[in-house]
Amino acid sequence: MTAVADPASTRRHTSSRRAIPKYLGTARKTVLGMRPGVWAGIVFVVLGALIEAATRFGLVDRATLLPMTEIVGRATGLLLSESFLTQTLVPTLQLILISFVLAVVLGVLIAYGLWRSSFFRRAVEPYLDLYYVLPTFALYPILVLLIGAGPVSILILSVTFSLVVVATNTFVGFDSVPRAVLELSASLRLKHGAYLRKVLLPNAVPAMAVGARLALVYSIVMVLATQFILSTEGLGHFISFAYDNYDVADMYAGVFITCLIALVGSLVLTGVERRLNRHRRSA
Amino acid sequence: MSLPLVQISDISKSFGDTHALAPTSLDIGEGGEFVSLVGPSGCGKSTLLHIVGGLVAPSAGTVSISGEPLRGPRDDTSIVFQESTALPWRTVQRNAEFALESKGVAKKERQRRALELIDLVGLRGFERHYPGQLSGGMRHRIDLARALSTEPDLLLADEPFGALDEQTRLALGFELLRVISTTNCSVIFVTHSIVESVILSDRVLVMSARPGRIIDDIRVEIPRPRTPEIVGSPEVGRLVDRIWGQLRTESDKNMRIGRGTAA
């Protein structure tokens, strides 16, 4: 060490800043005294206000975008109209729900098959790996030819698109039972059914929840997109019809309601997940 | 002396080309004998334990427990593993009940026995906690409660405290002795800690490098109940030296094998 003072190094040594990397620190709970949920609300309000301002002051013309208040107002009007509810919203929600439930049930069954038989797994794995690379959507014309453009076609497409993500995630959960727990189960001579109920399924719950969450998103996307392209009813068709007829208010109201469906569905799933995973919350 | 609880005759085990366990014969006594297996890593001590637990079939030889030839896991043998097997989605109470539940014991009865064991292993007050809320040492206590809840005559422990720090490990070791002394359960305890093997056991079996065989069978004549003060005693020191001497030769062999294959 030299006795000559290097101004830079002196500054470094006398600086009161800590040398502990920031990524080691604990995450802050609030910013400006507000929790993340509050900030999410603020972002929504600010974005809404920007849209409102841009449209009110003529920065964007009314054929492209409408003021947020008008969108929300039109959406509220639709949600209060009985014909919209019975003919458009409820059938769409039913399709999404049925698609989601079928995707979860079938996905878990496929995962169980994959887990039971390594032969089946090796035979099916290349297809699963490639699955989301293939445009499932391209199957729709074929289904329309075979079954017609009704809700059954939409369901088949939506379920086949959503179930694979449940299957692959659930399989990861099934496959993650620690070796020692397997041996413990064997040493307790657990029968197959008991092993399934008491070890395999509970162990897979977190991974299944990830799959289910994606399956919900895929179901919403698939049902609406299919209705959008080739259907005569449903929320997707409603948006597409409004778009084709320059009915900007209806179109944005439809998009807004779609966002609400996704938000509510996601919140419900988060609630269920929290309940199932309550043991993960540490003391 | 009465019939030994575990009779191991000429068992050996190979996994493919790996000769894990050389032909080994061994008797383990009834009524609370505490036997430790020590040896260099990969010497087949865990394999031997898995065979006695009925989880792995030997390539040759037979194992009899209580005079019955062993064909698979048996009801009166309990196993605790190095990694805690407390199920994260069950509370301490429900984990302690798990073995009784799988054996079809009625709910009231298994709750009562689980509580007794929870008390015995020092987890009272934590019945409703989940394993994720407890320390590693406490999770091993759950395993112990579950293992002893079925009143086994044989407890197999596969480096049960191996992943814990030294002081927790020793504390849990003495705890295990205290808990076991209230039962009539014999223990086979696999460990890589020489000190642990000496202070806990009636007998220490020293195993050679792979393929493992038993090269020494040492009786530990330190009276029970044993207390933490014996850790520094001359008798413990003498036995640790003796075992360390044997294992040093074996680990040297192991290292030479390692270098040989690497070259």
Coordinates of C-alpha atoms in Angstrom, one line a residue, chain B residues 63-257:
Chain B
V63 CA -32.4 -61.4 5.7
S64 CA -34.6 -62.6 8.5
I65 CA -36.3 -60.4 11.0
S66 CA -37.9 -62.0 14.1
G67 CA -37.3 -65.4 12.4
E68 CA -39.3 -64.4 9.3
P69 CA -37.6 -64.2 6.0
L70 CA -37.8 -60.6 4.7
R71 CA -39.6 -60.1 1.4
G72 CA -40.5 -56.4 1.5
P73 CA -41.3 -53.6 3.9
R74 CA -42.7 -54.8 7.2
D75 CA -45.1 -53.3 9.6
D76 CA -42.8 -53.3 12.7
T77 CA -39.9 -51.6 11.0
S78 CA -39.8 -47.8 10.8
I79 CA -37.4 -45.8 8.7
V80 CA -36.1 -42.2 9.1
F81 CA -34.1 -40.6 6.3
Q82 CA -31.4 -38.0 5.9
E83 CA -33.8 -35.6 4.3
S84 CA -36.8 -35.0 6.4
T85 CA -39.9 -36.7 5.0
A86 CA -42.4 -34.5 6.9
L87 CA -45.1 -33.8 4.3
P88 CA -45.2 -30.0 3.8
W89 CA -49.0 -29.9 3.3
R90 CA -49.7 -31.6 6.6
T91 CA -49.5 -30.1 10.1
V92 CA -47.1 -31.5 12.6
Q93 CA -50.0 -33.4 14.2
R94 CA -51.2 -34.8 10.8
N95 CA -47.6 -35.8 9.9
A96 CA -47.2 -37.6 13.2
E97 CA -50.4 -39.5 12.4
F98 CA -49.4 -40.4 8.9
A99 CA -48.0 -43.9 9.6
L100 CA -50.9 -44.9 11.9
E101 CA -53.3 -43.5 9.3
S102 CA -51.8 -45.6 6.5
K103 CA -52.1 -48.7 8.8
G104 CA -55.8 -48.0 9.3
V105 CA -55.8 -47.0 13.0
A106 CA -59.0 -45.2 14.0
K107 CA -58.9 -41.4 14.1
K108 CA -59.3 -40.9 17.8
E109 CA -56.7 -43.5 18.7
R110 CA -54.1 -42.2 16.2
Q111 CA -54.7 -38.6 17.3
R112 CA -54.0 -39.6 20.9
R113 CA -50.9 -41.6 20.1
A114 CA -49.6 -38.9 17.7
L115 CA -50.0 -36.3 20.5
E116 CA -48.1 -38.6 23.0
L117 CA -45.2 -38.9 20.5
I118 CA -45.2 -35.1 19.7
D119 CA -44.9 -34.6 23.4
L120 CA -42.1 -37.1 23.7
V121 CA -40.0 -35.6 20.9
G122 CA -40.4 -32.1 22.3
L123 CA -42.8 -30.6 19.8
R124 CA -45.6 -29.9 22.1
G125 CA -47.2 -26.5 21.2
F126 CA -46.3 -26.9 17.5
E127 CA -49.1 -29.4 16.6
R128 CA -50.8 -27.0 14.2
H129 CA -47.6 -25.7 12.6
Y130 CA -46.6 -26.8 9.1
P131 CA -43.1 -28.2 8.5
G132 CA -42.2 -25.1 6.5
Q133 CA -42.6 -23.0 9.6
L134 CA -40.1 -25.1 11.6
S135 CA -36.3 -25.5 11.6
G136 CA -34.5 -28.5 10.1
G137 CA -34.0 -30.1 13.5
M138 CA -37.6 -29.8 14.4
R139 CA -38.6 -31.4 11.1
H140 CA -36.5 -34.4 12.0
R141 CA -38.3 -34.6 15.3
I142 CA -41.6 -34.9 13.3
D143 CA -40.0 -37.8 11.4
L144 CA -39.0 -39.5 14.7
A145 CA -42.5 -39.0 16.1
R146 CA -44.1 -40.6 13.0
A147 CA -41.5 -43.4 13.0
L148 CA -42.1 -44.3 16.7
S149 CA -45.9 -43.9 16.6
T150 CA -46.4 -47.4 15.3
E151 CA -44.3 -48.9 18.2
P152 CA -41.8 -50.6 15.9
D153 CA -39.3 -53.2 17.1
L154 CA -36.7 -52.0 14.6
L155 CA -35.9 -48.4 13.7
L156 CA -33.7 -47.9 10.6
A157 CA -32.0 -44.5 10.5
D158 CA -30.2 -43.5 7.3
E159 CA -27.9 -40.6 8.3
P160 CA -31.0 -38.9 9.8
F161 CA -29.2 -35.9 11.2
G162 CA -26.6 -35.8 8.4
A163 CA -27.8 -32.5 6.9
L164 CA -27.9 -30.7 10.3
D165 CA -25.2 -28.7 12.0
E166 CA -22.9 -30.4 14.5
Q167 CA -24.5 -29.1 17.7
T168 CA -28.1 -29.8 16.5
R169 CA -27.0 -33.2 15.4
L170 CA -25.4 -34.1 18.8
A171 CA -28.4 -32.7 20.6
L172 CA -30.8 -34.7 18.5
G173 CA -28.7 -37.8 19.0
F174 CA -29.0 -37.6 22.8
E175 CA -32.7 -36.8 22.3
L176 CA -33.0 -40.0 20.2
L177 CA -31.4 -42.0 22.9
R178 CA -33.7 -40.6 25.5
V179 CA -36.8 -41.3 23.3
I180 CA -35.6 -44.8 22.3
S181 CA -34.9 -45.7 26.0
T182 CA -38.7 -45.5 26.6
T183 CA -39.3 -48.2 24.0
N184 CA -38.0 -51.6 23.3
C185 CA -36.9 -50.7 19.8
S186 CA -33.6 -51.8 18.3
V187 CA -31.9 -49.3 16.0
I188 CA -29.6 -49.5 13.0
F189 CA -28.1 -46.1 12.5
V190 CA -26.1 -45.2 9.4
T191 CA -23.8 -42.2 9.9
H192 CA -20.6 -40.7 8.6
S193 CA -19.9 -39.1 11.9
I194 CA -17.5 -41.3 14.0
V195 CA -18.2 -39.4 17.2
E196 CA -21.9 -39.7 16.7
S197 CA -21.6 -43.5 16.2
V198 CA -19.6 -43.9 19.4
I199 CA -21.6 -41.8 21.7
L200 CA -25.0 -43.3 20.6
S201 CA -24.3 -47.0 20.0
D202 CA -23.9 -50.2 21.9
R203 CA -22.1 -51.5 18.8
V204 CA -20.3 -49.8 16.0
L205 CA -19.8 -51.7 12.7
V206 CA -17.0 -50.3 10.6
M207 CA -17.3 -50.8 6.9
S208 CA -14.6 -50.9 4.2
A209 CA -14.5 -49.0 1.0
R210 CA -16.6 -50.3 -1.9
P211 CA -17.5 -53.1 -2.2
G212 CA -18.5 -52.7 1.4
R213 CA -17.8 -55.4 4.0
I214 CA -17.7 -55.2 7.8
I215 CA -14.1 -54.8 8.9
D216 CA -14.6 -54.2 12.6
D217 CA -17.3 -54.8 15.2
I218 CA -16.8 -52.7 18.2
R219 CA -18.7 -52.9 21.5
V220 CA -19.1 -49.5 23.3
E221 CA -19.1 -50.2 27.0
I222 CA -20.1 -46.8 28.1
P223 CA -23.0 -47.1 30.6
R224 CA -26.5 -45.7 29.8
P225 CA -28.2 -43.3 30.2
R226 CA -25.6 -41.3 28.3
T227 CA -25.3 -37.6 28.7
P228 CA -23.7 -34.9 26.6
E229 CA -20.7 -34.9 29.1
I230 CA -19.4 -38.1 27.6
V231 CA -18.5 -36.4 24.3
G232 CA -15.1 -35.5 25.7
S233 CA -14.4 -38.6 27.7
P234 CA -11.2 -40.7 27.3
E235 CA -13.3 -43.8 26.4
V236 CA -15.0 -42.0 23.5
G237 CA -11.7 -40.6 22.4
R238 CA -10.0 -44.0 22.4
L239 CA -12.8 -45.6 20.3
V240 CA -13.0 -42.7 17.9
D241 CA -9.2 -43.0 17.4
R242 CA -9.5 -46.7 16.7
I243 CA -12.3 -46.2 14.1
W244 CA -10.6 -43.2 12.5
G245 CA -7.5 -45.3 12.1
Q246 CA -9.4 -48.0 10.2
L247 CA -11.4 -45.5 8.1
R248 CA -8.3 -43.5 7.2
T249 CA -6.8 -46.6 5.5
E250 CA -10.2 -47.1 3.8
S251 CA -10.6 -43.6 2.5
D252 CA -7.0 -43.6 1.2
K253 CA -8.0 -46.7 -0.8
N254 CA -11.1 -44.8 -2.0
M255 CA -9.1 -41.8 -3.1
R256 CA -6.6 -44.0 -4.9
I257 CA -9.5 -45.6 -6.8

